[in-house]
Coordinates of C-alpha atoms and ligand atoms in Angstrom, one line a residue:
Chain A
M1 CA 122.0 105.6 99.9
A2 CA 124.6 104.6 102.4
E3 CA 123.5 105.0 106.0
E4 CA 124.5 108.4 107.1
R5 CA 125.3 108.6 110.8
Y6 CA 127.1 110.7 113.4
F7 CA 127.8 110.9 117.0
I8 CA 126.6 113.8 119.1
S9 CA 127.2 114.3 122.8
L10 CA 124.2 115.0 125.0
A11 CA 125.4 118.6 125.7
D12 CA 125.8 119.2 122.0
F13 CA 122.4 117.8 121.3
L14 CA 120.9 120.2 123.8
G15 CA 122.8 123.0 122.1
F16 CA 121.4 121.8 118.8
L17 CA 117.8 121.9 120.1
K18 CA 118.4 125.3 121.6
R19 CA 119.5 126.7 118.3
L20 CA 116.6 125.2 116.5
A21 CA 114.2 126.5 119.2
T22 CA 114.3 130.0 117.6
E23 CA 112.7 128.6 114.5
Y24 CA 110.7 125.6 115.7
E25 CA 108.3 124.7 118.5
I26 CA 110.1 121.6 120.0
F27 CA 108.5 118.8 122.0
V28 CA 110.7 116.5 124.1
P29 CA 109.9 113.6 126.4
S30 CA 109.9 113.9 130.1
E31 CA 109.0 111.5 132.9
K32 CA 106.1 111.9 135.3
D33 CA 105.2 109.2 137.8
G34 CA 107.1 106.6 135.9
R35 CA 105.5 107.3 132.6
F36 CA 106.8 109.4 129.7
H37 CA 104.9 112.3 128.0
L38 CA 105.9 114.8 125.4
G39 CA 106.1 118.4 126.5
R40 CA 107.2 121.8 125.3
F41 CA 111.0 122.3 125.3
V42 CA 111.9 125.4 127.1
P43 CA 115.5 126.3 126.2
E44 CA 116.1 128.6 129.2
E45 CA 115.1 125.9 131.7
T46 CA 116.6 122.8 130.1
D47 CA 120.0 121.5 131.0
S48 CA 119.3 117.8 130.6
L49 CA 117.3 115.4 128.5
R50 CA 116.2 111.9 129.2
L51 CA 114.9 110.0 126.2
N52 CA 111.9 107.8 126.7
P53 CA 112.9 104.1 126.8
C54 CA 109.6 103.2 125.2
R55 CA 106.7 105.1 123.5
V56 CA 105.1 108.1 125.4
V57 CA 101.6 107.9 126.8
E58 CA 99.9 110.1 124.2
P59 CA 99.7 109.1 120.6
L60 CA 101.6 111.3 118.1
K61 CA 98.6 111.7 115.9
A62 CA 97.4 114.7 117.9
F63 CA 100.2 116.7 116.4
F64 CA 98.9 116.1 112.9
F65 CA 95.2 115.4 113.6
P66 CA 94.2 117.3 116.7
P67 CA 91.1 116.4 118.7
R68 CA 89.3 119.4 117.3
E69 CA 90.5 121.4 114.3
K70 CA 88.8 124.2 112.4
V71 CA 88.8 123.1 108.8
A72 CA 86.6 125.8 107.2
E73 CA 85.2 129.2 107.8
Y74 CA 82.9 129.0 104.9
F75 CA 81.5 131.5 102.4
A76 CA 84.4 133.8 103.6
E77 CA 87.3 132.2 101.8
G78 CA 90.7 133.1 103.1
A79 CA 93.9 131.0 102.6
E80 CA 94.2 128.2 105.2
P81 CA 97.0 129.0 107.6
E82 CA 100.3 127.1 107.2
A83 CA 101.0 124.8 110.2
K84 CA 103.6 125.8 112.8
K85 CA 107.1 124.4 112.3
R86 CA 107.6 121.8 114.9
I87 CA 110.1 119.2 116.0
I88 CA 109.1 116.1 117.9
V89 CA 111.9 114.3 119.8
G90 CA 111.3 110.8 121.1
A91 CA 109.0 109.2 118.5
K92 CA 109.4 105.4 118.5
R93 CA 109.3 102.7 115.8
C94 CA 105.6 102.1 116.5
D95 CA 104.9 105.9 116.3
V96 CA 106.5 106.3 112.8
A97 CA 104.7 103.1 111.7
A98 CA 101.4 104.7 112.8
L99 CA 102.2 107.8 110.9
K100 CA 102.4 105.7 107.7
I101 CA 98.9 104.6 108.3
L102 CA 97.6 108.1 108.9
D103 CA 99.5 109.2 105.8
F104 CA 97.7 106.6 103.8
V105 CA 94.3 107.8 105.1
F106 CA 94.8 111.5 104.9
L107 CA 97.2 111.9 101.9
Q108 CA 96.2 109.1 99.5
G109 CA 93.2 108.7 97.3
D110 CA 91.4 111.3 95.2
F111 CA 91.5 113.9 97.9
E112 CA 94.3 115.1 100.2
D113 CA 93.5 116.5 103.7
P114 CA 95.3 119.9 103.4
F115 CA 95.4 120.4 107.1
Y116 CA 97.1 117.1 107.9
K117 CA 99.4 117.6 105.0
S118 CA 100.6 121.0 106.1
R119 CA 101.2 119.8 109.7
R120 CA 103.0 116.8 108.4
E121 CA 105.2 118.8 106.1
N122 CA 106.1 121.3 108.8
T123 CA 107.0 118.7 111.5
V124 CA 110.4 117.2 111.9
I125 CA 110.5 113.8 113.5
I126 CA 113.5 112.9 115.6
S127 CA 112.9 109.4 116.6
S128 CA 114.8 107.1 118.9
D129 CA 115.5 103.5 119.6
C130 CA 113.4 101.6 122.2
G131 CA 115.1 100.2 125.3
T132 CA 112.8 98.5 127.6
P133 CA 109.2 98.0 126.5
V134 CA 106.3 98.9 128.9
E135 CA 104.0 96.2 130.1
S136 CA 101.3 96.7 127.5
C137 CA 103.6 96.7 124.4
F138 CA 103.2 93.9 121.9
C139 CA 104.8 95.7 118.9
G140 CA 106.9 92.6 118.2
M141 CA 103.8 91.0 116.8
F142 CA 103.9 93.5 113.9
D143 CA 107.6 94.3 113.5
S144 CA 110.6 92.5 115.0
N145 CA 112.7 95.8 115.2
S146 CA 112.8 97.9 118.3
Y147 CA 114.1 100.8 116.2
P148 CA 112.8 102.6 113.1
V149 CA 114.5 102.0 109.8
N150 CA 112.6 104.8 108.0
G151 CA 109.9 107.3 108.5
F152 CA 112.1 109.7 110.5
D153 CA 114.2 112.7 109.8
L154 CA 116.8 111.9 112.4
N155 CA 117.0 108.9 114.7
L156 CA 118.8 108.8 118.0
S157 CA 120.4 105.7 119.5
E158 CA 121.7 106.2 123.0
V159 CA 125.3 105.3 123.6
D160 CA 127.8 106.4 126.2
D161 CA 127.8 110.2 126.7
G162 CA 125.4 110.8 123.8
F163 CA 123.7 109.5 120.7
V164 CA 124.4 107.8 117.4
V165 CA 122.4 109.9 115.0
E166 CA 121.1 108.5 111.8
V167 CA 119.9 110.7 109.0
G168 CA 116.7 109.6 107.5
S169 CA 115.6 112.4 105.2
E170 CA 116.8 115.4 103.3
T171 CA 115.1 117.6 106.0
G172 CA 117.2 115.7 108.6
R173 CA 120.4 116.2 106.7
K174 CA 119.8 120.0 106.3
L175 CA 119.3 120.3 110.1
T176 CA 122.6 118.6 110.8
E177 CA 124.5 120.8 108.3
G178 CA 126.4 123.6 109.8
F179 CA 126.2 122.4 113.3
D180 CA 129.6 121.1 114.3
G181 CA 128.4 119.0 117.2
F182 CA 127.8 116.1 114.8
K183 CA 131.0 114.0 114.8
E184 CA 131.9 110.9 112.9
A185 CA 130.6 107.9 114.9
T186 CA 133.3 105.6 116.0
Q187 CA 133.2 101.8 115.3
Q188 CA 132.8 101.3 119.1
Q189 CA 129.8 103.6 119.3
L190 CA 128.2 101.8 116.4
E191 CA 128.8 98.5 118.0
Q192 CA 127.3 99.6 121.2
R193 CA 124.3 100.8 119.3
D194 CA 123.9 97.5 117.5
N195 CA 124.3 95.5 120.7
N196 CA 121.6 97.6 122.4
R197 CA 119.4 97.1 119.5
K198 CA 119.8 93.3 119.6
E199 CA 119.0 93.2 123.2
A200 CA 115.9 95.4 122.8
D201 CA 114.7 93.3 119.8
A202 CA 115.0 90.2 121.9
Q203 CA 112.9 91.8 124.6
I204 CA 110.0 92.8 122.4
R205 CA 110.0 89.4 120.7
E206 CA 109.9 87.7 124.0
K207 CA 106.9 89.7 125.0
V208 CA 105.0 88.5 122.0
G209 CA 105.5 84.9 123.0
A210 CA 104.8 85.5 126.6
A211 CA 101.5 87.1 125.8
G212 CA 100.5 84.0 123.8
L213 CA 100.5 86.0 120.5
Y214 CA 101.6 85.0 117.0
P215 CA 103.1 86.6 114.0
A216 CA 100.7 89.3 112.7
E217 CA 100.2 87.7 109.2
K218 CA 97.8 85.3 110.8
A219 CA 95.5 87.8 112.5
Q220 CA 93.3 88.6 109.5
G221 CA 92.5 84.9 108.8
Y222 CA 91.9 84.2 112.5
L223 CA 89.6 87.2 112.7
L224 CA 87.5 86.3 109.7
A225 CA 87.0 82.9 111.1
K226 CA 85.7 84.3 114.4
M227 CA 83.3 87.1 113.1
E228 CA 80.2 85.3 114.5
D229 CA 81.8 84.1 117.7
A230 CA 80.4 84.7 121.1
M231 CA 83.7 86.3 122.2
W232 CA 82.6 89.7 121.0
A233 CA 79.6 89.9 123.2
R234 CA 81.5 88.6 126.1
H235 CA 84.3 91.1 125.9
A236 CA 82.0 94.0 125.0
E237 CA 80.1 93.4 128.3
N238 CA 82.7 95.6 130.0
C239 CA 82.7 98.4 127.4
V240 CA 81.4 101.7 128.8
E241 CA 81.5 103.3 125.3
C242 CA 83.9 106.0 126.4
G243 CA 86.0 105.9 123.2
A244 CA 89.3 106.0 125.0
C245 CA 90.6 103.1 123.0
N246 CA 90.1 105.1 119.8
F247 CA 91.4 108.4 121.1
V248 CA 94.7 107.0 122.4
C249 CA 95.2 104.8 119.4
P250 CA 97.9 106.2 117.1
T251 CA 96.2 104.9 114.0
C252 CA 92.5 105.5 114.7
H253 CA 91.6 108.3 112.3
C254 CA 87.8 108.6 112.4
F255 CA 86.3 112.0 112.8
L256 CA 83.0 113.9 112.4
L257 CA 82.5 117.2 110.8
I258 CA 80.7 119.6 113.1
D259 CA 79.3 123.0 112.0
L260 CA 78.8 125.9 114.3
E261 CA 77.8 129.5 113.9
E262 CA 79.9 131.9 116.0
A263 CA 79.7 135.6 115.9
G264 CA 78.0 135.5 112.5
K265 CA 80.7 133.2 111.1
F266 CA 80.1 129.7 109.8
K267 CA 82.7 127.4 111.0
R268 CA 83.4 123.7 110.4
F269 CA 85.4 121.5 112.7
K270 CA 86.9 118.1 112.4
D271 CA 86.4 116.4 115.7
W272 CA 87.8 113.0 116.7
D273 CA 85.0 110.4 116.7
S274 CA 84.8 106.9 118.2
C275 CA 83.4 103.8 116.5
Q276 CA 82.5 102.6 120.0
Y277 CA 79.9 105.4 120.4
P278 CA 76.4 104.0 119.8
A279 CA 75.6 106.6 117.1
F280 CA 78.7 106.3 115.1
A281 CA 77.2 104.4 112.2
R282 CA 73.6 105.6 112.5
V283 CA 72.1 107.1 109.4
A284 CA 69.8 110.1 109.2
G285 CA 66.7 108.0 108.9
G286 CA 67.6 106.3 112.2
A287 CA 68.8 102.9 111.0
N288 CA 71.9 101.7 112.8
P289 CA 74.0 98.8 111.4
R290 CA 75.9 98.5 114.7
K291 CA 73.4 98.8 117.5
R292 CA 75.1 96.5 119.9
R293 CA 78.4 97.0 121.7
A294 CA 79.6 93.6 120.5
E295 CA 79.2 94.8 116.9
R296 CA 81.1 97.9 117.6
L297 CA 83.9 96.1 119.4
R298 CA 84.2 93.7 116.4
N299 CA 84.1 96.7 114.1
R300 CA 87.3 98.0 115.6
F301 CA 89.0 94.8 114.9
E302 CA 87.5 94.4 111.5
K303 CA 88.7 97.9 110.5
K304 CA 92.3 97.3 111.8
F305 CA 92.8 93.7 110.8
D306 CA 90.7 93.3 107.7
F307 CA 89.8 96.7 106.1
F308 CA 93.3 98.1 106.3
P309 CA 95.2 95.0 105.0
R310 CA 92.8 94.9 102.1
N311 CA 93.1 98.6 101.3
M312 CA 96.6 99.4 102.4
G313 CA 98.4 96.1 102.7
S314 CA 99.1 96.7 106.3
Y315 CA 97.4 96.3 109.7
A316 CA 96.2 99.5 111.4
C317 CA 97.6 98.4 114.7
T318 CA 101.2 98.8 115.8
G319 CA 101.0 96.9 119.0
C320 CA 101.7 100.0 121.1
G321 CA 99.4 98.9 123.8
R322 CA 97.9 102.3 124.5
C323 CA 94.4 101.0 124.3
V324 CA 95.2 98.3 126.9
D325 CA 96.3 101.0 129.3
A326 CA 93.4 103.3 128.5
C327 CA 90.4 101.0 128.7
P328 CA 88.4 101.5 131.9
G329 CA 86.7 98.2 131.2
K330 CA 90.0 96.4 131.1
I331 CA 89.4 95.1 127.5
D332 CA 92.8 94.0 126.4
I333 CA 93.4 93.8 122.7
R334 CA 96.1 91.1 123.4
E335 CA 93.6 88.9 125.0
L336 CA 91.2 89.2 122.1
L337 CA 93.9 88.6 119.5
K338 CA 95.0 85.6 121.4
E339 CA 91.4 84.3 121.6
L340 CA 91.0 84.7 117.8
A341 CA 93.6 82.0 117.4
T342 CA 91.9 79.5 119.6
Chain B
M1 CA 95.5 124.7 98.3
S2 CA 92.0 123.4 97.7
N3 CA 90.0 122.6 100.8
P4 CA 87.7 119.6 100.4
Y5 CA 85.9 120.4 103.7
S6 CA 84.8 123.8 102.6
P7 CA 81.4 124.1 100.9
V8 CA 80.6 126.3 97.9
R9 CA 77.8 128.8 98.5
A10 CA 74.6 128.0 96.7
T11 CA 71.4 129.9 96.3
L12 CA 68.1 128.1 96.7
E13 CA 66.2 129.2 93.6
D14 CA 63.1 127.1 93.9
V15 CA 61.4 124.6 96.2
I16 CA 59.1 122.0 94.6
D17 CA 56.7 120.1 96.8
E18 CA 56.8 116.5 95.7
T19 CA 54.8 114.7 98.5
P20 CA 53.9 115.6 102.1
N21 CA 57.4 114.9 103.2
I22 CA 59.6 115.1 100.1
K23 CA 60.7 118.3 98.4
T24 CA 63.0 119.1 95.5
F25 CA 65.4 121.9 95.9
V26 CA 66.7 123.8 92.9
L27 CA 70.1 125.2 93.7
K28 CA 72.4 127.5 91.9
P29 CA 76.0 127.1 93.2
E30 CA 78.3 130.0 93.0
R31 CA 80.5 128.1 90.6
E32 CA 79.6 125.3 88.3
M33 CA 79.7 121.8 90.0
P34 CA 79.6 119.3 87.2
F35 CA 78.8 115.7 88.4
K36 CA 78.4 112.3 87.0
T37 CA 75.0 110.8 87.4
G38 CA 74.9 108.7 90.6
Q39 CA 77.7 110.7 92.3
F40 CA 76.7 112.5 95.5
I41 CA 77.1 115.8 97.1
E42 CA 77.1 117.1 100.7
M43 CA 74.5 119.8 101.3
T44 CA 75.2 122.3 104.1
V45 CA 72.7 124.2 106.2
P46 CA 75.0 127.0 107.2
G47 CA 76.2 126.9 110.7
F48 CA 74.2 123.7 111.4
G49 CA 75.5 120.8 109.4
E50 CA 75.6 118.7 106.3
A51 CA 73.8 115.7 104.8
P52 CA 74.6 113.6 101.8
F53 CA 72.3 113.5 98.7
T54 CA 72.6 112.3 95.2
P55 CA 71.4 115.0 92.8
S56 CA 68.2 114.2 91.0
S57 CA 68.8 116.5 88.0
S58 CA 70.5 115.8 84.7
P59 CA 74.3 115.7 84.7
A60 CA 74.2 117.7 81.5
V61 CA 73.0 120.7 83.4
T62 CA 76.0 122.1 85.3
D63 CA 74.9 125.5 86.5
R64 CA 71.9 124.3 88.5
M65 CA 71.5 121.2 90.6
E66 CA 68.3 119.7 91.9
V67 CA 68.3 117.7 95.1
T68 CA 65.2 115.8 96.3
V69 CA 65.1 115.4 100.0
M70 CA 62.8 113.4 102.3
R71 CA 62.4 114.8 105.8
A72 CA 64.2 112.3 107.9
G73 CA 66.6 113.9 110.4
T74 CA 67.6 117.2 111.8
V75 CA 69.4 118.6 108.7
T76 CA 66.6 117.6 106.4
E77 CA 64.1 119.1 108.8
L78 CA 65.8 122.4 108.5
L79 CA 66.1 122.1 104.7
H80 CA 62.4 121.6 104.5
K81 CA 61.9 124.9 106.1
A82 CA 64.1 126.7 103.7
Q83 CA 62.5 129.3 101.3
P84 CA 63.7 130.4 97.9
G85 CA 66.5 132.9 98.2
A86 CA 68.1 131.0 101.1
V87 CA 71.8 130.4 101.1
L88 CA 73.0 126.8 101.4
G89 CA 76.3 125.1 100.8
L90 CA 77.4 122.3 98.5
R91 CA 80.5 120.1 98.6
G92 CA 81.3 117.6 95.9
P93 CA 80.7 115.8 93.8
F94 CA 82.0 112.7 95.5
G95 CA 82.3 109.0 94.8
K96 CA 81.6 106.8 91.7
G97 CA 78.4 107.2 89.8
Y98 CA 76.6 104.9 87.5
P99 CA 78.8 103.4 84.8
V100 CA 76.5 104.6 82.0
E101 CA 79.0 103.5 79.3
E102 CA 78.6 99.9 80.5
F103 CA 74.9 100.1 79.9
E104 CA 75.3 100.8 76.1
G105 CA 73.5 98.5 73.8
K106 CA 71.5 97.0 76.8
E107 CA 68.1 97.0 78.2
I108 CA 68.1 98.8 81.5
L109 CA 65.7 97.8 84.2
I110 CA 65.4 100.5 86.9
V111 CA 63.8 99.7 90.2
G112 CA 63.0 102.5 92.6
G113 CA 61.3 102.8 95.9
G114 CA 60.1 106.0 97.6
V115 CA 62.6 108.9 97.5
G116 CA 65.0 106.4 96.0
L117 CA 63.7 107.6 92.7
A118 CA 65.8 110.8 93.1
P119 CA 69.2 109.4 92.0
L120 CA 67.4 107.3 89.4
R121 CA 65.8 110.3 87.9
S122 CA 69.2 111.8 87.3
L123 CA 70.2 108.5 85.7
L124 CA 67.0 108.5 83.5
F125 CA 67.9 112.0 82.3
A126 CA 71.4 110.9 81.5
L127 CA 70.0 107.9 79.5
F128 CA 67.4 110.0 77.7
N129 CA 70.2 112.4 76.6
E130 CA 71.7 109.7 74.5
M131 CA 68.9 107.2 74.1
E132 CA 70.1 106.0 70.7
K133 CA 72.8 104.1 72.7
F134 CA 70.4 102.0 74.7
R135 CA 68.0 99.4 73.7
R136 CA 65.2 100.0 76.2
V137 CA 64.5 101.5 79.6
I138 CA 62.0 99.9 82.0
L139 CA 61.3 101.8 85.2
C140 CA 59.5 100.0 88.0
Y141 CA 58.6 102.4 90.8
G142 CA 56.9 101.8 94.1
A143 CA 55.7 104.2 96.7
R144 CA 53.8 103.7 100.0
T145 CA 50.6 105.4 98.8
P146 CA 49.6 107.4 95.7
A147 CA 50.3 110.6 97.6
D148 CA 53.9 109.5 98.2
I149 CA 54.7 109.2 94.5
V150 CA 57.4 111.7 93.5
Y151 CA 57.8 113.4 90.1
K152 CA 54.2 112.6 89.2
N153 CA 54.1 114.6 86.0
Q154 CA 57.4 113.4 84.7
L155 CA 56.5 109.8 85.3
K156 CA 53.7 110.3 82.8
E157 CA 55.9 112.1 80.4
W158 CA 58.5 109.3 80.5
S159 CA 55.9 106.6 79.9
E160 CA 55.2 108.3 76.6
R161 CA 58.8 108.3 75.4
E162 CA 59.9 105.8 72.9
K163 CA 61.8 102.7 74.1
T164 CA 60.7 103.5 77.6
E165 CA 58.2 101.8 79.9
V166 CA 57.0 103.0 83.3
L167 CA 55.3 100.7 85.8
L168 CA 54.0 102.0 89.0
T169 CA 52.8 100.4 92.2
V170 CA 51.7 101.5 95.7
D171 CA 51.7 99.5 98.9
E172 CA 48.3 100.9 99.8
G173 CA 45.9 102.4 97.3
D174 CA 43.3 105.1 97.8
G175 CA 39.9 105.6 96.3
E176 CA 41.3 106.9 93.0
W177 CA 44.2 104.6 92.5
K178 CA 43.5 102.1 89.6
G179 CA 47.0 100.9 89.2
N180 CA 49.0 98.0 90.7
V181 CA 48.9 97.5 94.5
G182 CA 51.8 95.7 96.1
V183 CA 55.5 96.0 96.7
V184 CA 57.8 96.9 93.9
T185 CA 58.9 93.3 93.4
T186 CA 55.4 92.5 92.2
L187 CA 56.1 94.7 89.2
L188 CA 59.2 92.8 88.4
K189 CA 57.1 89.7 87.9
Q190 CA 55.2 91.6 85.2
V191 CA 58.0 92.8 83.0
T192 CA 59.7 90.9 80.2
V193 CA 63.4 91.7 80.0
D194 CA 66.0 90.2 77.7
I195 CA 68.1 89.2 80.7
P196 CA 71.3 88.3 78.9
N197 CA 71.4 91.8 77.4
A198 CA 70.2 93.7 80.4
V199 CA 71.4 95.4 83.5
A200 CA 69.4 96.3 86.6
V201 CA 69.7 99.4 88.7
A202 CA 68.0 99.7 92.1
C203 CA 67.6 102.4 94.7
G204 CA 65.3 102.7 97.6
P205 CA 64.9 101.8 101.3
P206 CA 67.2 98.9 102.4
I207 CA 64.4 96.4 102.8
M208 CA 63.2 97.1 99.3
M209 CA 66.7 96.8 97.9
K210 CA 67.2 93.5 99.7
F211 CA 64.0 92.0 98.2
T212 CA 64.7 93.6 94.8
V213 CA 68.1 91.9 94.7
L214 CA 66.5 88.5 95.5
E215 CA 63.9 89.0 92.8
L216 CA 66.5 90.1 90.2
Q217 CA 68.6 87.1 91.0
H218 CA 65.6 84.9 90.6
M219 CA 64.9 86.5 87.2
G220 CA 68.4 85.5 86.2
F221 CA 70.4 88.7 86.6
G222 CA 74.0 88.0 87.4
D223 CA 75.2 89.8 90.6
D224 CA 77.6 91.8 88.6
R225 CA 74.7 93.2 86.5
I226 CA 72.8 94.5 89.6
Y227 CA 73.8 98.0 90.4
L228 CA 72.8 99.4 93.8
S229 CA 73.0 102.9 95.3
M230 CA 74.0 102.5 98.9
E231 CA 73.3 104.8 101.8
K232 CA 75.5 105.2 104.8
N233 CA 76.1 107.9 107.3
M234 CA 78.6 109.8 105.3
S235 CA 80.4 112.7 106.9
C236 CA 83.6 113.8 105.1
G237 CA 82.6 112.3 101.7
I238 CA 86.3 111.9 100.7
G239 CA 87.3 108.6 102.3
K240 CA 88.9 110.0 105.5
C241 CA 86.4 110.1 108.4
G242 CA 85.7 106.4 108.5
H243 CA 82.0 106.7 108.9
C244 CA 80.7 105.0 105.8
R245 CA 82.4 101.6 105.7
I246 CA 80.8 98.5 104.2
G247 CA 83.2 95.6 104.4
S248 CA 86.4 96.7 102.7
F249 CA 84.8 99.7 101.0
Y250 CA 84.0 103.2 101.9
V251 CA 80.6 104.1 100.4
C252 CA 81.7 107.7 99.8
K253 CA 84.7 106.9 97.7
D254 CA 84.2 103.3 96.3
G255 CA 80.4 103.9 95.9
P256 CA 77.7 105.1 96.4
V257 CA 77.0 102.9 93.3
F258 CA 78.2 99.3 93.7
T259 CA 77.4 96.0 92.0
Y260 CA 75.8 93.4 94.2
E261 CA 78.8 91.3 93.3
Q262 CA 81.1 93.7 95.1
L263 CA 79.0 93.7 98.3
K264 CA 77.6 90.3 98.7
E265 CA 80.5 88.9 100.7
F266 CA 79.8 91.3 103.5
R267 CA 77.4 90.8 106.3
N268 CA 74.4 92.9 107.2
I269 CA 74.7 95.2 104.2
W270 CA 71.0 96.1 104.5
D271 CA 71.1 97.0 108.2
Ligands
SF4_401 S1 88.3 102.1 126.0 FE1 87.3 100.2 126.6 S2 85.4 100.9 127.6 FE2 86.2 102.7 126.4 S3 85.1 102.4 124.4 FE3 87.1 101.4 124.2 S4 86.6 99.3 124.7 FE4 84.9 100.5 125.4
SF4_402 S1 94.7 99.2 118.6 FE1 95.7 99.5 120.6 S2 97.7 98.5 120.4 FE2 96.9 98.7 118.3 S3 97.8 100.7 117.6 FE3 95.8 101.2 118.5 S4 96.2 101.7 120.7 FE4 98.0 100.7 119.9
FES403 S1 82.1 109.7 104.5 FE1 84.0 109.9 105.5 S2 85.0 108.1 104.9 FE2 83.2 108.0 103.8

C-alpha cells in the first residue's frame, strides 16, 4: 500500500476533533509544569492544541488495561459491556510499540482477554512524531526511529501551520473521509517532515551513546551472563517496594484477580500488580521463590529481556524512561543495562 | 463473547475427609467441564477468591469433578468449612495435562508425595480406563504419617489390579504401621523398572520432587522421560497475569505438567 498522507491545518484539525467529539471521548496532550499529560478534550473550551514533543507522563496502557477493572459479576451472567469509543491523540512511537507487547499478552494464545480486546477495538490511535526527547528517554536503544511506522490509525507530523497526516489503518482512512480539511500534502511539507524526523532520529540515537548504552540485541546475552552478579543486591538496596516502576511501565501487564461481595453480588476485579511486591510470587502454602528484593529486581529484567524475547521475539521495554522518572529509590534502568555490559 | 475470568457455578455434592487436613470435594458444575488429566481448574469461593487445583477424578467423568484440597491458605481454609449444598465456582480447565498418548506401550512409574497424589489419582484413572495400552503401572507413594495417607481404600484396590503395583511409605510410622518407613525415594530403590521402556511421573511437595528427580536420574531415566506437575501461585490461569512464571514458561499455559528437560535450565525451580 502506498503511503497515504495529507496535510491538515491546525484549525481544521481542531474542527475535525470537534466533529468527532459527538461520537468519541477524545484525549489530547496538554502541558503542566513542563510535562505533558493526556486529558479529556472539551470541544467548547478548546481553541488550540499543542502536541507533546515526547511521550506523556502516564503510560497508555491504562486506557486498555485500567488499574482496576471489573471482569465478572458471577453467577448472574449478563453480556459484558462494550468499551466506550475513544480517540487518543499524541501517542508516540514507544507507546504504539508498547501496545504491540500488550496485544501479544492479552490477545494471543488460547485465550483472549475480552475486556482488553473491546477497549482496543474501540480506541482510535492518533500518534505523532517525536521532537525533543525528555531526559530519561533511551528509546533509541530499541528502535532508531523517532516516529511510528505502523500501529496507529493516523499519525501527525508537525510542519508549518499544521500537520502532515499519515493514514495507518482502515479505521484511520474512514475518519478522514468526508472531512474536507485533509488536503494533499505538498512536496515542501513532506520534505519538512522528513528533515524534522532526521533531526529527531539523530537526537535519540545520540542519547543512547551518551548514556553508555548499546544496541538492544545484546541485552539478553549480557543479562544472562550477569544473573548471579552482586549488582542486583546493590541496586535493590534502594528499592522501597512501591511498585511504581511497574505501574508506570507501558508494557508491564501483571495483575491479580480480586473477588469481592458487594450488595449480595459476587464481583471479580482485575487489579494491577507489581512483581516488586514481596508477596507477588508467594504460593498458598507460603513458599516464595523471590523472597529478596534483589531477586525481584532481577525478575523485572528477566521478564523484559529474556522471557519476552523467547516468547514473543521482542523485548518488553521500549526505553520510554518512565520507570526512571518514577522510582523513589532512584533505580535507573539505564544504569543497570549499562552495568550488564561491563 | 466468552469471558475467561468468570466462573461456572458448581454445587458441592459431597465432602470426603481424607486426612485431618485434606478433603475431597465432589462438585457438580452447572455445565459439563471436560478436562484432560493433569490440567487444572481455578476453584472460587464466591465473593472471596480463587485457588488452583488439579482435579483428582477421572477425565472420563464430565458431569462431576472431584478436587482434593489440603488446608494451606485462606481460600483452602474456607473450602474446608464448606458443607454439601454449598455453591462454589469453577474456571477452566487450563494448561497442558499429562501426555497419556506418549505413555502407550510403556511402564509408568508414578511417584507421589502427600496431597500430590491428587493429580496422580486422575492420571491413574485415565490409565486404568485403557490399561490394555500400557505395560505396567508402578505407584510409589509417600505420606508423612499413616494418618496422612489419602485415598486409603483405593490404594488397596489399585494394588489388586493386574499390571499394577502400589508401594507405600511414611516418614514416621505409628504403632500399627508395618510398611516401609522413609522418604519416597527409598521406595524407588526397591522397584525394578524396564528403564528404556518407561516414563516417570512425579507430583508432591517441591523438596520431594527435587530428590525424586535426582533418584530417577540416578536410576537412568532421561530428563525428557521425567514428567513433573509444577505448582506456582496462579491467578488468571490463562497466561495473562504474569504470576506463574518459571524461566521462559508460564505454568498455567505451558504446564502445569512439564518434563524435567524443559525446566532444568532454569534456576531455583524448587523454591
Ligand atoms: S519504583 Fe523503584 S522503589 Fe518502587 S518498586 Fe520499582 S524499583 Fe522499587
Ligand atoms: S522498563 Fe522502564 S523504560 Fe522500559 S518500557 Fe518500562 S517504564 Fe519504559
Ligand atoms: S496464572 Fe496468570 S499467567 Fe499464569
